[in-house]
Amino acid sequence: MIKNIFFALVGVLGILAAIVFVVAAPSISRDPNPVQILVPKGLAQGQIIQLLKDNGVIRSATVFKMLSRIAFRSSRFRHGVYLFEKNHYFKILNQLSQGLTYRFKVTLPEGWTAYQVAERLAKNGVIIDPEAFALIVKEGQLEGMWYPETYYFEPASDSKSVIEEMIREFHENYNEEFQKRAAVMNMTDRQILTLASIIEREARIDSERPTISSVYHNRLKKRKLLEADPTVQYAIGEGRFWKERLTYKDLNTNSPYNTYRKSGLPPGPICNPGVESIQAALYPAETPFLYFVADPNGSGTHHFTQTYDQHMQKQRDLGLV
């Protein structure tokens, strides 16, 4: 009697296992069109499973629920945006239980403004409204407060959460050594970041960054106007574009960012500087230079001079005036 019950039970379990395997196994012909699903925060397990069923992600809600219970993962489903392959039950279960949400890969290079970053994020589907993103940055005075890096974001993310993640990355990279060095130089972290952002827009060759930095440090010490073209470009474009050729009229633009008219550093960064520019701002080369001019041959190099007369002569030699 007991033997018969045992074999009957084994048979039933075998049938159930076969059903689960057939239903839960991926289709022989893989569906090339995965399904993107938003699992809202606060949904119960049953509601999430029903959401998958309603959107054609799984064939059987019952089998999926059985699998989740067998794997002891029924209470671990996490919210977020997912990209599911249809009927890959075990893979779907793993994604939900581990929170393996679908994320876009976005690389943010050095020298970009908040608006440029916002446009790239919107183009890649990370955020919906670049204007709202740029407004948050402007109101919070957060320009330049993100580290040039490759990020992974969920589609249609909240602008505030994206900004917070990038700022966290910045603080992880602007380390204690940088903070201590800034204090030694009697400069705030924001002032260092501001100077680094100008260096970022000026420099084309890494080896020249400390020398460019020395020019600005020397001018600050002598209380001379910085006369940095990128600050005028930022003032004109308001971070939305960079005007390549500046006119004398541009140099008279009335803006706190115009260092041809305003003494000292501008109110804040004009872009997001890379670590090389931050290091250059913190550790400038020791030079007597007060001027530099870009080489017109397109090499990315600059010519450095100590006096205004030398500066003008160098421009004449290069055919710039």
mmCIF file of C-alpha atoms in Angstrom:
data_model
loop_
_atom_site.group_PDB
_atom_site.id
_atom_site.type_symbol
_atom_site.label_atom_id
_atom_site.label_comp_id
_atom_site.label_asym_id
_atom_site.label_seq_id
_atom_site.Cartn_x
_atom_site.Cartn_y
_atom_site.Cartn_z
ATOM 1 C CA MET A 1 0.000 0.000 0.000
ATOM 2 C CA ILE A 2 2.715 2.436 1.053
ATOM 3 C CA LYS A 3 4.763 1.347 -1.920
ATOM 4 C CA ASN A 4 1.883 2.087 -4.300
ATOM 5 C CA ILE A 5 1.344 5.541 -2.726
ATOM 6 C CA PHE A 6 5.059 6.258 -3.082
ATOM 7 C CA PHE A 7 5.110 5.365 -6.769
ATOM 8 C CA ALA A 8 1.903 7.341 -7.360
ATOM 9 C CA LEU A 9 3.427 10.361 -5.676
ATOM 10 C CA VAL A 10 6.601 10.031 -7.715
ATOM 11 C CA GLY A 11 4.469 9.782 -10.848
ATOM 12 C CA VAL A 12 2.513 12.923 -9.982
ATOM 13 C CA LEU A 13 5.688 14.813 -9.198
ATOM 14 C CA GLY A 14 7.199 13.607 -12.459
ATOM 15 C CA ILE A 15 4.195 14.850 -14.402
ATOM 16 C CA LEU A 16 4.328 18.212 -12.615
ATOM 17 C CA ALA A 17 8.071 18.469 -13.294
ATOM 18 C CA ALA A 18 7.489 17.695 -16.959
ATOM 19 C CA ILE A 19 4.760 20.338 -17.161
ATOM 20 C CA VAL A 20 6.984 22.897 -15.477
ATOM 21 C CA PHE A 21 9.888 22.038 -17.764
ATOM 22 C CA VAL A 22 7.803 22.237 -20.936
ATOM 23 C CA VAL A 23 6.134 25.495 -19.975
ATOM 24 C CA ALA A 24 9.131 27.141 -18.336
ATOM 25 C CA ALA A 25 11.715 26.142 -20.906
ATOM 26 C CA PRO A 26 12.459 28.760 -23.554
ATOM 27 C CA SER A 27 10.872 28.318 -26.947
ATOM 28 C CA ILE A 28 12.876 26.406 -29.528
ATOM 29 C CA SER A 29 12.650 29.382 -31.887
ATOM 30 C CA ARG A 30 13.867 32.334 -29.822
ATOM 31 C CA ASP A 31 11.719 35.456 -30.068
ATOM 32 C CA PRO A 32 14.023 38.211 -31.388
ATOM 33 C CA ASN A 33 11.838 40.880 -29.784
ATOM 34 C CA PRO A 34 12.373 41.121 -26.016
ATOM 35 C CA VAL A 35 9.738 42.893 -23.941
ATOM 36 C CA GLN A 36 10.497 45.996 -21.889
ATOM 37 C CA ILE A 37 8.439 46.105 -18.699
ATOM 38 C CA LEU A 38 8.257 48.614 -15.880
ATOM 39 C CA VAL A 39 7.665 46.865 -12.565
ATOM 40 C CA PRO A 40 6.311 49.634 -10.312
ATOM 41 C CA LYS A 41 7.422 49.920 -6.730
ATOM 42 C CA GLY A 42 5.027 48.381 -4.205
ATOM 43 C CA LEU A 43 3.503 45.633 -6.368
ATOM 44 C CA ALA A 44 2.951 42.298 -4.660
ATOM 45 C CA GLN A 45 4.415 39.102 -6.076
ATOM 46 C CA GLY A 46 1.118 37.986 -7.571
ATOM 47 C CA GLN A 47 0.592 41.346 -9.233
ATOM 48 C CA ILE A 48 4.057 41.254 -10.780
ATOM 49 C CA ILE A 49 3.487 37.752 -12.140
ATOM 50 C CA GLN A 50 0.149 38.817 -13.578
ATOM 51 C CA LEU A 51 1.862 41.819 -15.168
ATOM 52 C CA LEU A 52 4.269 39.445 -16.884
ATOM 53 C CA LYS A 53 1.397 37.259 -18.094
ATOM 54 C CA ASP A 54 -0.648 40.215 -19.370
ATOM 55 C CA ASN A 55 2.320 41.498 -21.386
ATOM 56 C CA GLY A 56 3.106 38.125 -22.954
ATOM 57 C CA VAL A 57 6.372 37.639 -21.099
ATOM 58 C CA ILE A 58 5.302 34.270 -19.670
ATOM 59 C CA ARG A 59 2.724 31.697 -20.797
ATOM 60 C CA SER A 60 1.641 30.459 -17.378
ATOM 61 C CA ALA A 61 1.348 32.526 -14.209
ATOM 62 C CA THR A 62 0.767 29.341 -12.200
ATOM 63 C CA VAL A 63 3.996 27.665 -13.325
ATOM 64 C CA PHE A 64 5.997 30.828 -12.765
ATOM 65 C CA LYS A 65 4.600 31.113 -9.256
ATOM 66 C CA MET A 66 5.513 27.473 -8.570
ATOM 67 C CA LEU A 67 9.074 28.048 -9.763
ATOM 68 C CA SER A 68 9.464 31.136 -7.591
ATOM 69 C CA ARG A 69 8.323 29.213 -4.526
ATOM 70 C CA ILE A 70 10.565 26.239 -5.261
ATOM 71 C CA ALA A 71 13.530 28.610 -5.570
ATOM 72 C CA PHE A 72 12.499 30.506 -2.399
ATOM 73 C CA ARG A 73 12.472 33.786 -4.331
ATOM 74 C CA SER A 74 8.806 34.664 -4.243
ATOM 75 C CA SER A 75 9.284 37.599 -1.871
ATOM 76 C CA ARG A 76 12.398 39.052 -3.487
ATOM 77 C CA PHE A 77 11.041 40.559 -6.694
ATOM 78 C CA ARG A 78 12.416 44.071 -7.177
ATOM 79 C CA HIS A 79 10.916 47.034 -8.982
ATOM 80 C CA GLY A 80 12.492 48.769 -11.987
ATOM 81 C CA VAL A 81 12.635 48.613 -15.767
ATOM 82 C CA TYR A 82 13.423 45.180 -17.200
ATOM 83 C CA LEU A 83 14.075 43.727 -20.630
ATOM 84 C CA PHE A 84 12.705 40.176 -20.684
ATOM 85 C CA GLU A 85 13.105 37.402 -23.223
ATOM 86 C CA LYS A 86 9.705 35.771 -23.598
ATOM 87 C CA ASN A 87 9.141 32.492 -21.741
ATOM 88 C CA HIS A 88 12.688 32.260 -20.358
ATOM 89 C CA TYR A 89 11.221 31.541 -16.923
ATOM 90 C CA PHE A 90 14.418 30.798 -15.068
ATOM 91 C CA LYS A 91 16.201 33.824 -16.521
ATOM 92 C CA ILE A 92 13.216 36.078 -15.784
ATOM 93 C CA LEU A 93 13.060 34.786 -12.227
ATOM 94 C CA ASN A 94 16.757 35.499 -11.797
ATOM 95 C CA GLN A 95 16.383 39.023 -13.194
ATOM 96 C CA LEU A 96 13.506 39.872 -10.850
ATOM 97 C CA SER A 97 15.044 38.377 -7.734
ATOM 98 C CA GLN A 98 18.442 40.036 -8.257
ATOM 99 C CA GLY A 99 17.105 43.339 -9.558
ATOM 100 C CA LEU A 100 18.920 42.973 -12.880
ATOM 101 C CA THR A 101 17.142 45.918 -14.438
ATOM 102 C CA TYR A 102 17.656 47.078 -18.001
ATOM 103 C CA ARG A 103 20.129 49.970 -18.193
ATOM 104 C CA PHE A 104 21.501 52.177 -20.924
ATOM 105 C CA LYS A 105 25.254 52.670 -21.229
ATOM 106 C CA VAL A 106 26.142 56.364 -21.481
ATOM 107 C CA THR A 107 29.643 57.810 -21.655
ATOM 108 C CA LEU A 108 30.112 61.419 -20.530
ATOM 109 C CA PRO A 109 33.376 62.955 -21.818
ATOM 110 C CA GLU A 110 35.426 65.732 -20.255
ATOM 111 C CA GLY A 111 34.648 69.349 -21.025
ATOM 112 C CA TRP A 112 30.867 69.099 -21.318
ATOM 113 C CA THR A 113 28.297 71.406 -19.773
ATOM 114 C CA ALA A 114 25.161 70.312 -17.957
ATOM 115 C CA TYR A 115 23.032 71.012 -21.020
ATOM 116 C CA GLN A 116 25.281 68.940 -23.274
ATOM 117 C CA VAL A 117 25.075 66.089 -20.758
ATOM 118 C CA ALA A 118 21.288 66.476 -20.582
ATOM 119 C CA GLU A 119 20.983 66.278 -24.373
ATOM 120 C CA ARG A 120 23.012 63.056 -24.524
ATOM 121 C CA LEU A 121 21.001 61.491 -21.698
ATOM 122 C CA ALA A 122 17.737 62.425 -23.431
ATOM 123 C CA LYS A 123 18.983 61.131 -26.791
ATOM 124 C CA ASN A 124 19.842 57.811 -25.156
ATOM 125 C CA GLY A 125 16.444 57.566 -23.455
ATOM 126 C CA VAL A 126 17.781 57.951 -19.918
ATOM 127 C CA ILE A 127 15.795 61.120 -19.175
ATOM 128 C CA ILE A 128 12.757 62.607 -20.870
ATOM 129 C CA ASP A 129 13.186 66.355 -20.353
ATOM 130 C CA PRO A 130 16.706 67.817 -20.812
ATOM 131 C CA GLU A 131 15.437 71.280 -19.877
ATOM 132 C CA ALA A 132 14.284 70.031 -16.479
ATOM 133 C CA PHE A 133 17.669 68.365 -15.965
ATOM 134 C CA ALA A 134 19.565 71.554 -16.836
ATOM 135 C CA LEU A 135 17.293 73.613 -14.566
ATOM 136 C CA ILE A 136 18.020 71.390 -11.552
ATOM 137 C CA VAL A 137 21.757 71.790 -12.195
ATOM 138 C CA LYS A 138 21.464 75.560 -12.575
ATOM 139 C CA GLU A 139 19.349 76.069 -9.452
ATOM 140 C CA GLY A 140 21.618 73.821 -7.394
ATOM 141 C CA GLN A 141 24.817 75.364 -8.815
ATOM 142 C CA LEU A 142 25.955 71.881 -9.782
ATOM 143 C CA GLU A 143 27.671 72.645 -13.102
ATOM 144 C CA GLY A 144 30.829 70.555 -13.422
ATOM 145 C CA MET A 145 29.912 68.346 -10.473
ATOM 146 C CA TRP A 146 30.063 65.029 -12.310
ATOM 147 C CA TYR A 147 33.024 62.884 -13.111
ATOM 148 C CA PRO A 148 33.649 62.047 -16.792
ATOM 149 C CA GLU A 149 32.816 58.355 -16.798
ATOM 150 C CA THR A 150 30.704 55.610 -18.342
ATOM 151 C CA TYR A 151 27.393 55.301 -16.499
ATOM 152 C CA TYR A 152 24.510 52.819 -16.593
ATOM 153 C CA PHE A 153 21.015 54.233 -16.138
ATOM 154 C CA GLU A 154 17.512 52.849 -16.389
ATOM 155 C CA PRO A 155 15.412 54.277 -19.222
ATOM 156 C CA ALA A 156 13.112 57.198 -18.391
ATOM 157 C CA SER A 157 14.937 57.822 -15.117
ATOM 158 C CA ASP A 158 14.146 60.740 -12.852
ATOM 159 C CA SER A 159 16.536 63.646 -13.584
ATOM 160 C CA LYS A 160 17.189 64.254 -9.901
ATOM 161 C CA SER A 161 18.237 60.642 -9.250
ATOM 162 C CA VAL A 162 20.536 60.665 -12.303
ATOM 163 C CA ILE A 163 22.203 63.878 -11.126
ATOM 164 C CA GLU A 164 22.623 62.481 -7.614
ATOM 165 C CA GLU A 165 24.326 59.351 -8.966
ATOM 166 C CA MET A 166 26.762 61.391 -11.064
ATOM 167 C CA ILE A 167 27.568 63.675 -8.137
ATOM 168 C CA ARG A 168 28.259 60.621 -5.953
ATOM 169 C CA GLU A 169 30.719 59.439 -8.585
ATOM 170 C CA PHE A 170 32.386 62.863 -8.562
ATOM 171 C CA HIS A 171 32.832 62.857 -4.777
ATOM 172 C CA GLU A 172 34.335 59.373 -4.927
ATOM 173 C CA ASN A 173 36.977 60.637 -7.370
ATOM 174 C CA TYR A 174 37.614 64.095 -5.891
ATOM 175 C CA ASN A 175 39.487 62.474 -3.048
ATOM 176 C CA GLU A 176 40.849 63.611 0.317
ATOM 177 C CA GLU A 177 44.278 64.322 -1.182
ATOM 178 C CA PHE A 178 42.707 66.862 -3.545
ATOM 179 C CA GLN A 179 40.805 68.494 -0.671
ATOM 180 C CA LYS A 180 43.938 68.825 1.450
ATOM 181 C CA ARG A 181 45.939 70.258 -1.441
ATOM 182 C CA ALA A 182 43.218 72.836 -2.137
ATOM 183 C CA ALA A 183 43.361 73.926 1.505
ATOM 184 C CA VAL A 184 47.171 74.287 1.290
ATOM 185 C CA MET A 185 46.676 76.590 -1.720
ATOM 186 C CA ASN A 186 44.089 78.631 0.219
ATOM 187 C CA MET A 187 41.449 77.745 -2.356
ATOM 188 C CA THR A 188 38.073 76.113 -1.925
ATOM 189 C CA ASP A 189 37.190 72.891 -3.707
ATOM 190 C CA ARG A 190 34.750 74.869 -5.858
ATOM 191 C CA GLN A 191 37.478 77.314 -6.876
ATOM 192 C CA ILE A 192 39.760 74.432 -7.834
ATOM 193 C CA LEU A 193 36.972 72.825 -9.841
ATOM 194 C CA THR A 194 36.250 76.150 -11.545
ATOM 195 C CA LEU A 195 39.884 76.655 -12.520
ATOM 196 C CA ALA A 196 40.131 73.021 -13.639
ATOM 197 C CA SER A 197 37.092 73.500 -15.898
ATOM 198 C CA ILE A 198 38.813 76.436 -17.652
ATOM 199 C CA ILE A 199 41.987 74.378 -18.086
ATOM 200 C CA GLU A 200 39.863 71.547 -19.489
ATOM 201 C CA ARG A 201 38.439 73.792 -22.205
ATOM 202 C CA GLU A 202 41.832 75.352 -23.037
ATOM 203 C CA ALA A 203 44.129 72.334 -23.078
ATOM 204 C CA ARG A 204 44.383 69.852 -25.925
ATOM 205 C CA ILE A 205 47.544 68.073 -24.786
ATOM 206 C CA ASP A 206 47.843 66.625 -21.287
ATOM 207 C CA SER A 207 51.478 67.650 -20.857
ATOM 208 C CA GLU A 208 50.499 71.320 -21.258
ATOM 209 C CA ARG A 209 47.811 71.360 -18.576
ATOM 210 C CA PRO A 210 50.171 72.214 -15.654
ATOM 211 C CA THR A 211 51.729 75.032 -17.717
ATOM 212 C CA ILE A 212 48.323 76.479 -18.658
ATOM 213 C CA SER A 213 47.401 76.211 -14.991
ATOM 214 C CA SER A 214 50.545 78.146 -14.035
ATOM 215 C CA VAL A 215 49.508 81.035 -16.296
ATOM 216 C CA TYR A 216 46.161 81.383 -14.533
ATOM 217 C CA HIS A 217 47.672 80.997 -11.062
ATOM 218 C CA ASN A 218 50.273 83.649 -11.894
ATOM 219 C CA ARG A 219 47.598 86.034 -13.154
ATOM 220 C CA LEU A 220 45.480 85.471 -10.036
ATOM 221 C CA LYS A 221 48.463 86.225 -7.795
ATOM 222 C CA LYS A 222 49.171 89.443 -9.708
ATOM 223 C CA ARG A 223 45.455 90.341 -9.681
ATOM 224 C CA LYS A 224 45.375 90.420 -13.466
ATOM 225 C CA LEU A 225 42.239 89.536 -15.393
ATOM 226 C CA LEU A 226 42.309 85.862 -16.440
ATOM 227 C CA GLU A 227 41.131 86.727 -19.968
ATOM 228 C CA ALA A 228 40.184 83.102 -20.627
ATOM 229 C CA ASP A 229 38.270 82.643 -23.884
ATOM 230 C CA PRO A 230 36.282 79.589 -22.667
ATOM 231 C CA THR A 231 34.643 81.704 -19.965
ATOM 232 C CA VAL A 232 33.377 84.099 -22.651
ATOM 233 C CA GLN A 233 32.154 81.172 -24.728
ATOM 234 C CA TYR A 234 30.245 79.890 -21.714
ATOM 235 C CA ALA A 235 28.799 83.337 -21.030
ATOM 236 C CA ILE A 236 27.557 83.644 -24.622
ATOM 237 C CA GLY A 237 26.203 80.121 -25.047
ATOM 238 C CA GLU A 238 25.015 79.700 -21.451
ATOM 239 C CA GLY A 239 26.318 76.145 -21.625
ATOM 240 C CA ARG A 240 24.170 75.240 -24.638
ATOM 241 C CA PHE A 241 26.880 75.684 -27.268
ATOM 242 C CA TRP A 242 30.499 76.799 -27.628
ATOM 243 C CA LYS A 243 31.117 79.657 -30.056
ATOM 244 C CA GLU A 244 34.395 78.890 -31.822
ATOM 245 C CA ARG A 245 35.530 82.312 -33.012
ATOM 246 C CA LEU A 246 35.142 85.179 -30.581
ATOM 247 C CA THR A 247 34.911 88.821 -31.649
ATOM 248 C CA TYR A 248 35.917 91.939 -29.750
ATOM 249 C CA LYS A 249 32.214 92.489 -29.151
ATOM 250 C CA ASP A 250 32.004 89.039 -27.542
ATOM 251 C CA LEU A 251 34.845 89.939 -25.185
ATOM 252 C CA ASN A 252 32.688 92.779 -23.830
ATOM 253 C CA THR A 253 29.765 90.494 -22.997
ATOM 254 C CA ASN A 254 28.271 91.553 -19.687
ATOM 255 C CA SER A 255 28.405 88.385 -17.595
ATOM 256 C CA PRO A 256 29.977 87.333 -14.292
ATOM 257 C CA TYR A 257 31.579 84.518 -16.305
ATOM 258 C CA ASN A 258 33.408 86.910 -18.662
ATOM 259 C CA THR A 259 36.942 86.979 -17.266
ATOM 260 C CA TYR A 260 37.894 89.714 -19.748
ATOM 261 C CA ARG A 261 35.718 92.055 -17.681
ATOM 262 C CA LYS A 262 35.416 90.421 -14.247
ATOM 263 C CA SER A 263 38.443 89.905 -12.032
ATOM 264 C CA GLY A 264 39.280 86.604 -10.400
ATOM 265 C CA LEU A 265 37.646 83.284 -11.117
ATOM 266 C CA PRO A 266 34.105 83.082 -12.520
ATOM 267 C CA PRO A 267 31.261 82.146 -10.108
ATOM 268 C CA GLY A 268 31.577 78.440 -10.827
ATOM 269 C CA PRO A 269 32.770 75.749 -13.253
ATOM 270 C CA ILE A 270 32.025 76.139 -16.955
ATOM 271 C CA CYS A 271 32.158 72.392 -17.718
ATOM 272 C CA ASN A 272 33.014 69.039 -16.146
ATOM 273 C CA PRO A 273 36.818 68.755 -15.894
ATOM 274 C CA GLY A 274 38.698 65.469 -16.047
ATOM 275 C CA VAL A 275 41.122 64.324 -13.369
ATOM 276 C CA GLU A 276 44.143 65.576 -15.370
ATOM 277 C CA SER A 277 42.774 69.121 -15.334
ATOM 278 C CA ILE A 278 41.917 68.913 -11.627
ATOM 279 C CA GLN A 279 45.457 67.752 -10.873
ATOM 280 C CA ALA A 280 46.852 70.572 -13.021
ATOM 281 C CA ALA A 281 44.781 73.129 -11.101
ATOM 282 C CA LEU A 282 46.098 71.707 -7.826
ATOM 283 C CA TYR A 283 49.696 71.224 -8.960
ATOM 284 C CA PRO A 284 50.586 73.963 -11.485
ATOM 285 C CA ALA A 285 54.022 74.076 -13.063
ATOM 286 C CA GLU A 286 56.396 76.727 -11.764
ATOM 287 C CA THR A 287 56.755 79.210 -14.624
ATOM 288 C CA PRO A 288 56.981 82.984 -15.113
ATOM 289 C CA PHE A 289 54.381 82.868 -17.901
ATOM 290 C CA LEU A 290 51.385 85.205 -17.971
ATOM 291 C CA TYR A 291 50.235 84.666 -21.554
ATOM 292 C CA PHE A 292 49.702 81.892 -24.061
ATOM 293 C CA VAL A 293 48.312 81.576 -27.553
ATOM 294 C CA ALA A 294 47.187 78.490 -29.446
ATOM 295 C CA ASP A 295 49.348 77.382 -32.350
ATOM 296 C CA PRO A 296 47.404 78.032 -35.580
ATOM 297 C CA ASN A 297 48.617 74.834 -37.255
ATOM 298 C CA GLY A 298 46.027 72.769 -35.408
ATOM 299 C CA SER A 299 48.544 70.754 -33.392
ATOM 300 C CA GLY A 300 46.767 71.578 -30.143
ATOM 301 C CA THR A 301 49.920 73.085 -28.657
ATOM 302 C CA HIS A 302 50.320 76.588 -27.211
ATOM 303 C CA HIS A 303 53.052 79.212 -27.146
ATOM 304 C CA PHE A 304 53.765 80.677 -23.700
ATOM 305 C CA THR A 305 55.255 84.103 -22.966
ATOM 306 C CA GLN A 306 56.064 86.206 -19.916
ATOM 307 C CA THR A 307 55.263 89.756 -21.022
ATOM 308 C CA TYR A 308 52.541 91.413 -23.068
ATOM 309 C CA ASP A 309 55.071 92.606 -25.653
ATOM 310 C CA GLN A 310 56.375 89.057 -26.060
ATOM 311 C CA HIS A 311 52.796 87.840 -26.370
ATOM 312 C CA MET A 312 51.992 90.303 -29.160
ATOM 313 C CA GLN A 313 55.245 89.542 -30.962
ATOM 314 C CA LYS A 314 54.493 85.828 -30.844
ATOM 315 C CA GLN A 315 51.072 86.459 -32.388
ATOM 316 C CA ARG A 316 52.693 88.499 -35.163
ATOM 317 C CA ASP A 317 55.211 85.727 -35.762
ATOM 318 C CA LEU A 318 52.362 83.252 -36.072
ATOM 319 C CA GLY A 319 50.449 85.537 -38.418
ATOM 320 C CA LEU A 320 47.556 85.956 -36.012
ATOM 321 C CA VAL A 321 47.647 89.784 -35.983
#
